[in-house]
Coordinates of C-alpha atoms in Angstrom, one line a residue:
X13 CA 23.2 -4.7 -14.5
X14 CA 23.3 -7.6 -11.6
X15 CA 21.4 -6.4 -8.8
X16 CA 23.6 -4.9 -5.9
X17 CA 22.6 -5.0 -2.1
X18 CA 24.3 -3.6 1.1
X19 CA 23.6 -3.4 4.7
X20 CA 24.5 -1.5 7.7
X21 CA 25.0 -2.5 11.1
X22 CA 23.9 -0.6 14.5
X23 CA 25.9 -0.7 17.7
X24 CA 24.1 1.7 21.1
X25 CA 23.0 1.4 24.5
X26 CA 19.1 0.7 25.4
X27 CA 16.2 1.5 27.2
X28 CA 13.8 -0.2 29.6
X29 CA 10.1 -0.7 27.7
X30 CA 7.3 -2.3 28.9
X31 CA 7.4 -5.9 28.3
X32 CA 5.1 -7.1 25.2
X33 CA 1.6 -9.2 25.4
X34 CA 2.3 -12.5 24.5
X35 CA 1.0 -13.0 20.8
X36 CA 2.4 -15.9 18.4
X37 CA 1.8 -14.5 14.6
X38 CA 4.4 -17.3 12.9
X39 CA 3.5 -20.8 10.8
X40 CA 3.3 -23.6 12.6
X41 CA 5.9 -25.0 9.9
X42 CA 5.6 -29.0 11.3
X43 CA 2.3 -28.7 9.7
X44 CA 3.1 -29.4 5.8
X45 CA -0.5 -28.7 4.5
X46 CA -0.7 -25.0 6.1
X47 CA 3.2 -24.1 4.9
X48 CA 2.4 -25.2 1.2
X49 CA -1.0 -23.2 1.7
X50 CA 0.4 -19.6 2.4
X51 CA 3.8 -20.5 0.1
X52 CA 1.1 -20.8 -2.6
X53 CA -0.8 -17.7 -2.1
X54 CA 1.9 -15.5 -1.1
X55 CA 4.3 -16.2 -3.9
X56 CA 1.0 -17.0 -6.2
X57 CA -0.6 -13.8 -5.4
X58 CA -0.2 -11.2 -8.8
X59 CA 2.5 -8.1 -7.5
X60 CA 1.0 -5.0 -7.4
X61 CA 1.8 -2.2 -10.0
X62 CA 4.7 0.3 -8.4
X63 CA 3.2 3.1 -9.9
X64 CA 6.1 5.3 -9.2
X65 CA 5.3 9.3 -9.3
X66 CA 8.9 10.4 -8.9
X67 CA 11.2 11.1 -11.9
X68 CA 15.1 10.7 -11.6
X69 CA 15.2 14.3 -13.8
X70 CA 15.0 17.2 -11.2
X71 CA 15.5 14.3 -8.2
X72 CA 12.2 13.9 -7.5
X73 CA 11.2 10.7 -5.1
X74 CA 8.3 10.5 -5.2
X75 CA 5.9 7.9 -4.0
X76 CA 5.0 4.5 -4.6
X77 CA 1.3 3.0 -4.6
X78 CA 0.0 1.7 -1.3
X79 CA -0.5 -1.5 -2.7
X80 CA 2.9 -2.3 -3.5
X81 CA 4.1 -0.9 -0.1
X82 CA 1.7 -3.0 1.6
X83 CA 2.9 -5.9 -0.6
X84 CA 6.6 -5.4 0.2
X85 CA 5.4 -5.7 3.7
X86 CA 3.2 -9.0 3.6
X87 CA 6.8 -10.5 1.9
X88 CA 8.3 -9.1 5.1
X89 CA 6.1 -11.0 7.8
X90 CA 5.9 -14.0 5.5
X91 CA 9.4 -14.8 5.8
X92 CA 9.1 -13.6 9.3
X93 CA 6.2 -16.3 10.2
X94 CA 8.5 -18.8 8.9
X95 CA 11.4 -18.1 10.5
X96 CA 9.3 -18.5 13.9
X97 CA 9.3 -14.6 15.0
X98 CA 6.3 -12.0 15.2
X99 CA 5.1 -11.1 11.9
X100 CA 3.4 -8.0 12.3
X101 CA 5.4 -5.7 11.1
X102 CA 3.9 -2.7 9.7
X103 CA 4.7 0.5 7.4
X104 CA 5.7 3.6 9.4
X105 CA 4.5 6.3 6.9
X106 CA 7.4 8.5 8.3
X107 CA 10.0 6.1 8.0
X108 CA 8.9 5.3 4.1
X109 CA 9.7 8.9 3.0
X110 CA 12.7 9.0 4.1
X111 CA 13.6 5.4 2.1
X112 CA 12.3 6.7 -0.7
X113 CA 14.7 10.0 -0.8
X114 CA 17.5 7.1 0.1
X115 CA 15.9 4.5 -3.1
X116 CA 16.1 7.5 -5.6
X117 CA 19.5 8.5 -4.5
X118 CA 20.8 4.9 -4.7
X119 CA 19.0 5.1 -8.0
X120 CA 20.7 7.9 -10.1
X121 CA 23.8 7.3 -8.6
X122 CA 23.6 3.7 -9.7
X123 CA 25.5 2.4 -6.6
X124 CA 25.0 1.7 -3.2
X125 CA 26.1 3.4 0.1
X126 CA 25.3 3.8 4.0
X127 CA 27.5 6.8 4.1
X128 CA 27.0 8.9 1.0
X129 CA 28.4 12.2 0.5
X130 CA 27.0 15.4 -0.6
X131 CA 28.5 14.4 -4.4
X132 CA 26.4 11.4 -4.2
X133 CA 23.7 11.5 -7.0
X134 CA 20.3 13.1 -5.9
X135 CA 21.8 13.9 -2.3
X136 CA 19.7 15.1 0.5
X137 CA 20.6 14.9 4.3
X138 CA 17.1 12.7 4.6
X139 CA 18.2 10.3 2.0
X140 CA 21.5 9.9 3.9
X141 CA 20.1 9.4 7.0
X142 CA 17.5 6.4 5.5
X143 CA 20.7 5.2 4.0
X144 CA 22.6 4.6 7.3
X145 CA 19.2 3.0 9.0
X146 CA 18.0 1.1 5.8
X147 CA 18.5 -2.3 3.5
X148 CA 19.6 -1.1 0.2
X149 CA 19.0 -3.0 -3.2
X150 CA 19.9 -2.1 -6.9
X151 CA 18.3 -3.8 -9.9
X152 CA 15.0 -5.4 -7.7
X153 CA 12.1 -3.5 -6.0
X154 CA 9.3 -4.3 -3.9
X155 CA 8.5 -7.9 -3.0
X156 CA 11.8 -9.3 -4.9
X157 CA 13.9 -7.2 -3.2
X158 CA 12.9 -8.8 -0.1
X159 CA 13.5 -12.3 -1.4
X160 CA 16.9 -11.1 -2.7
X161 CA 17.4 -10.0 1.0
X162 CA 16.3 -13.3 2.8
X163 CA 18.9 -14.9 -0.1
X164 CA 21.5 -12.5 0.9
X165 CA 23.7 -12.9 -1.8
X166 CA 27.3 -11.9 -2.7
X167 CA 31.3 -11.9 -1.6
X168 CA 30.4 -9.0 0.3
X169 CA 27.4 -10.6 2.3
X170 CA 28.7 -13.4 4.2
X171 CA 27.3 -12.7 7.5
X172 CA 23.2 -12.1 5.9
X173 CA 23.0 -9.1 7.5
X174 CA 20.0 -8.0 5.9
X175 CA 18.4 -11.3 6.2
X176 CA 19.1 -11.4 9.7
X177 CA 17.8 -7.2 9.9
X178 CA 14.4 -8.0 8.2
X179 CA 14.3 -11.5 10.9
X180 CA 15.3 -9.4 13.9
X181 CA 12.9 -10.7 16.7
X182 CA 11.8 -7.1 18.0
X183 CA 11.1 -4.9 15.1
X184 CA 7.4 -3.7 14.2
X185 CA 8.1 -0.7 12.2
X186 CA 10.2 -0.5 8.6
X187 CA 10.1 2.1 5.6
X188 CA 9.8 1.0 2.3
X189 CA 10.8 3.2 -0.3
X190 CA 11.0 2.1 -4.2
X191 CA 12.0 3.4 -7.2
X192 CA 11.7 2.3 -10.9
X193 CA 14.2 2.4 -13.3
X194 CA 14.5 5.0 -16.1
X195 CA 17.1 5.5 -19.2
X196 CA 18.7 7.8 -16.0
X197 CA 18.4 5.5 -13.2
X198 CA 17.9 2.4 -11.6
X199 CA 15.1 0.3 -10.2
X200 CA 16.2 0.7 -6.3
X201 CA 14.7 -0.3 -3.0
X202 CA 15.6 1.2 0.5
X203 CA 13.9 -0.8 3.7
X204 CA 14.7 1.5 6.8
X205 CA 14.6 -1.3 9.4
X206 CA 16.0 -0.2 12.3
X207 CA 13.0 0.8 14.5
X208 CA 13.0 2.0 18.5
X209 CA 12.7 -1.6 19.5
X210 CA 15.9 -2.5 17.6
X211 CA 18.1 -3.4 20.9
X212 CA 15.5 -4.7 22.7
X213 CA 16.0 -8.5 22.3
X214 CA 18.1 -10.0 25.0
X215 CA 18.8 -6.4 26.9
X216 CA 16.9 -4.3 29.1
X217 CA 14.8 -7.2 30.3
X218 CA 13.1 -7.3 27.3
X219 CA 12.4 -11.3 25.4
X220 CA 10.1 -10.9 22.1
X221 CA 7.9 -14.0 21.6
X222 CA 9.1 -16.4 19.1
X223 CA 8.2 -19.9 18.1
X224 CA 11.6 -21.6 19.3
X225 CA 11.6 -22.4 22.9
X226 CA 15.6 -22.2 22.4
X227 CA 14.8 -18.9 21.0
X228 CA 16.9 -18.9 18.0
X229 CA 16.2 -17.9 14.7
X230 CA 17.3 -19.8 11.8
X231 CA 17.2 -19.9 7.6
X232 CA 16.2 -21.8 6.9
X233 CA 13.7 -22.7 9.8
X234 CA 12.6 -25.9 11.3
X235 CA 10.6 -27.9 9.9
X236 CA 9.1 -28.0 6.5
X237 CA 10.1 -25.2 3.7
X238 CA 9.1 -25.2 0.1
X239 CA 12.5 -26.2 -2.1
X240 CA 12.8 -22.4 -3.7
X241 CA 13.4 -20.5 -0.8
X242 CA 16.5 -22.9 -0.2
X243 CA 19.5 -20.6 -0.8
X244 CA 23.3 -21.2 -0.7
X245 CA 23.6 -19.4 2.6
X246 CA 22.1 -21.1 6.0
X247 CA 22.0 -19.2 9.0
X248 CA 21.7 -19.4 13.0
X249 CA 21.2 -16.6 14.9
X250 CA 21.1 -16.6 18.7
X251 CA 20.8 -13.8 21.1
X252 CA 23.2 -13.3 24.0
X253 CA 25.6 -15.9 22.4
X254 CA 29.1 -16.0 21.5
X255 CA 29.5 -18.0 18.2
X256 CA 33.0 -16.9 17.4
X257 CA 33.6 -20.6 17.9
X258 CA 30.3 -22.4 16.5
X259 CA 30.9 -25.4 14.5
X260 CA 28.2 -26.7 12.1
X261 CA 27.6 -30.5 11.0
X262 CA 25.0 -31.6 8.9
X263 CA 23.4 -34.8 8.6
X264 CA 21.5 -36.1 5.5
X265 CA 19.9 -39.7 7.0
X266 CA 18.5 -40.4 3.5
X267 CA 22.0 -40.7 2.3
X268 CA 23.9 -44.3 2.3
X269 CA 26.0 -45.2 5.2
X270 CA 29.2 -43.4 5.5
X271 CA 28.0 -40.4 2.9
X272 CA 25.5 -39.3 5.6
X273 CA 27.5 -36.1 7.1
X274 CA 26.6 -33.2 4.0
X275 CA 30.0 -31.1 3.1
X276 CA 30.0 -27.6 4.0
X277 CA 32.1 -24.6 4.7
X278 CA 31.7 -22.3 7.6
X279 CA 31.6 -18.5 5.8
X280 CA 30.5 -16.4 9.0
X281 CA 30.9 -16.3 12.6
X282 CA 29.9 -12.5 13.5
X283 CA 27.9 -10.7 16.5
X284 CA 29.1 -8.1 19.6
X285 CA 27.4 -7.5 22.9
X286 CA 24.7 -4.9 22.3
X287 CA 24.9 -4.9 18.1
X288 CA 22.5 -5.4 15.7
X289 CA 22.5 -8.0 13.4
X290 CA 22.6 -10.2 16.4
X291 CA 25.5 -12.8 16.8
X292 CA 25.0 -15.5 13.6
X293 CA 26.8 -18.6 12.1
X294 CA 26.7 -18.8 8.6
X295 CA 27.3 -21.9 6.5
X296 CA 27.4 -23.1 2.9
X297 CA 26.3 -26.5 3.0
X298 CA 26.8 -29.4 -0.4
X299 CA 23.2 -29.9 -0.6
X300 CA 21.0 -32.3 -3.3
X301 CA 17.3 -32.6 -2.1
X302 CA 15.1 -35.0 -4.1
X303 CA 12.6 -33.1 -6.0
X304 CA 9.8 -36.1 -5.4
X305 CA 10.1 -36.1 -1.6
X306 CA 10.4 -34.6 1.5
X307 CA 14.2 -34.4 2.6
X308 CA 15.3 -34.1 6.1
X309 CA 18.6 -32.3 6.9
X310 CA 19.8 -32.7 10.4
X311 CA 21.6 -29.3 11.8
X312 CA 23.9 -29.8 14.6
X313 CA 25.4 -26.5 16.5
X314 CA 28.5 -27.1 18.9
X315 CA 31.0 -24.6 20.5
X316 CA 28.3 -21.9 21.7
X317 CA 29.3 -19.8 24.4
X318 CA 27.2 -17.4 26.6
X319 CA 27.6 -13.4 26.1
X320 CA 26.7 -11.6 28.5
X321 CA 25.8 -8.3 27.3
X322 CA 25.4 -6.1 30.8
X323 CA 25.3 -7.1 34.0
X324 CA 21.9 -6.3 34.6
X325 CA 21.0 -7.6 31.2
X326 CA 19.4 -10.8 30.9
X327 CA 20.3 -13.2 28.4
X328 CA 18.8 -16.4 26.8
X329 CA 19.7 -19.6 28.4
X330 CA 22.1 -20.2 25.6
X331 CA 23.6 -23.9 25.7
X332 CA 26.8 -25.1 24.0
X333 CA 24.9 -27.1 21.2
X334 CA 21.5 -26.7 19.0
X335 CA 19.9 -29.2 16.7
X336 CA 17.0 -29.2 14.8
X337 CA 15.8 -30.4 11.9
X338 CA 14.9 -28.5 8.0
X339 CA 12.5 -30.6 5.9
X340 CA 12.7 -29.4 2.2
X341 CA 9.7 -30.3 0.9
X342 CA 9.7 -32.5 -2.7
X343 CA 6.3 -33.6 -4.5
X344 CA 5.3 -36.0 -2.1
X345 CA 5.4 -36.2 1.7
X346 CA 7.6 -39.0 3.4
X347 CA 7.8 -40.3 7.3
X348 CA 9.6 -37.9 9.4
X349 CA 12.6 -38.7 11.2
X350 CA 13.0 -37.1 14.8
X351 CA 16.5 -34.8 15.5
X352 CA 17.4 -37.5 18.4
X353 CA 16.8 -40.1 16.3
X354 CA 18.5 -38.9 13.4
X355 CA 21.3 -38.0 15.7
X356 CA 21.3 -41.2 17.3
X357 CA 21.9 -42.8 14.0
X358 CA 24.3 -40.9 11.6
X359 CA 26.7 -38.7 14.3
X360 CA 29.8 -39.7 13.7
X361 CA 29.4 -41.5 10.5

């Protein structure tokens, strides 16, 4: 069966919290040499065994072993250090069995849901709570079900919302709960991701630290990224902006004169004042990079409006346009070329 995903959205008030210690736990991803380092050993590294004790006879969750939960978490803040936001997320024991009632209900009733009913396979009021707060995959588990997350894909999955859940800027705390497939169930993962700190970016004075100093979060990042972790769906994802009308235009400067603007199709313009995910463009961009060198694509945001989302809120400084520059990394490195200059020469052609 082809794996099935599904998120869920939040939409509440907030609550003052002390502001955070300034910390900065993300990859320096202009450094090529340290972002091929930890690709290698994190996607290197051998998974750990799930070791599920559950059985899908009788309903039984279960548990999975530590390892792998701790595994599905180092995935977590990997793409997390890349994307330029805190990665130190941690397992909230709590949080984890709940997912796991939601994973074995998602499971046996081979489906996914964030409101299942009491006829749902396996139902339990805990497992329908984890399923309204969590990430739900069928068919992957563990690590891979992050990855499958991050790729997002899917009619149904335009916006990335669980990429853009598992990037959110504040979070610390998710719940992993896995499952393994039987001849009466499914492999299933449920990653409860909605922590206390979930409204906390861009409201109630609150800022979390992040590597952008335009304090936007994109997939993929700035800077260099290792060619499989390219997938059809780019995103940009601002806090305290309006994107209903972003436009996106990328540049390829490696491409021949008059070829240089890359084809693409807008799929997503989503995000309200005080919801999570957070207000994100999503594109599907034409692109062909060389597998021998580096290759630069030139991202170019315009039409960004400020939202404010209450009075005494503050926002970021958003601007009406964003550009920045992805370098998908081929064999061999090549001379960088800067976003001004890059602008300088292809906008317009």
């Amino acid at each position: 069966m082809a794996a099935m995903l599904a998120t869920s959205t939040l939409g509440m008030g907030w609550e003052q919290r002390a502001p955070e210690a300034p910390v900065t736990p993300w990859l320096d991803t202009t450094d090529r040499a340290a972002v091929a380092r930890v690709y290698a050993a994190t996607f290197g590294a051998r998974e750990p065994v799930l070791s599920w004790t559950g059985h899908h006879d009788g309903c039984d969750a279960g548990t999975s072993d530590s390892s792998f939960r701790s595994a599905t978490i180092d995935r977590i803040n990997y793409y997390r250090a890349m994307a330029g936001v805190p990665a130190t997320v941690t397992e909230d024991a709590e949080l984890s069995v709940k997912a796991q009632e939601a994973a074995i209900m998602m499971s046996a009733e081979g489906r996914l849901s964030h409101e299942p009913d009491p006829a749902f396979a396996c139902y339990n009021p805990t497992g329908a709570e984890a399923a309204a707060n969590s990430n739900l995959y069928l068919g992957r588990n563990g690590p891979t079900a992050i990855d499958g997350y991050i790729e997002d894909p899917g009619e149904d999955n335009a916006d990335v919302g669980h990429r853009n859940t598992i990037l959110h800027p504040p979070t610390r705390r998710m719940g992993v709960g896995d499952v393994d497939r039987s001849e009466l169930g499914y492999s299933a993962n449920a990653l409860w991701v909605f922590d206390s700190r979930v409204f906390d970016e861009g409201v109630a004075g609150q800022q979390s630290p992040m590597r952008e100093a335009d304090r936007f979060v994109a997939w993929p990042p700035r800077g260099y990224i290792p060619a499989p972790l390219i997938h059809p769906r780019w995103s940009f994802t601002l806090a305290g902006a309006n994107v209903s009308g972003a436009e996106v235009t990328m540049f390829d400067p490696s491409a021949a004169p008059g070829e240089r603007e890359v084809p693409l199709r807008v799929v997503s313009r989503t995000g309200a004042p005080g919801h999570v995910p957070l207000p994100t463009v999503v594109w599907e961009p034409e692109v062909n990079p060389s597998p021998e060198h580096d290759t630069d694509y030139v991202i170019v945001i315009t039409g960004i409006t400020p939202e404010n989302i209450a009075p005494a809120a503050p926002v970021n400084a958003v601007r009406s346009a964003y550009t920045y520059t992805v370098r998908i990394m081929g064999d061999a490195p090549t001379g960088r070329l800067t976003v001004s200059e890059a602008l300088a020469r292809f906008s317009g052609l």
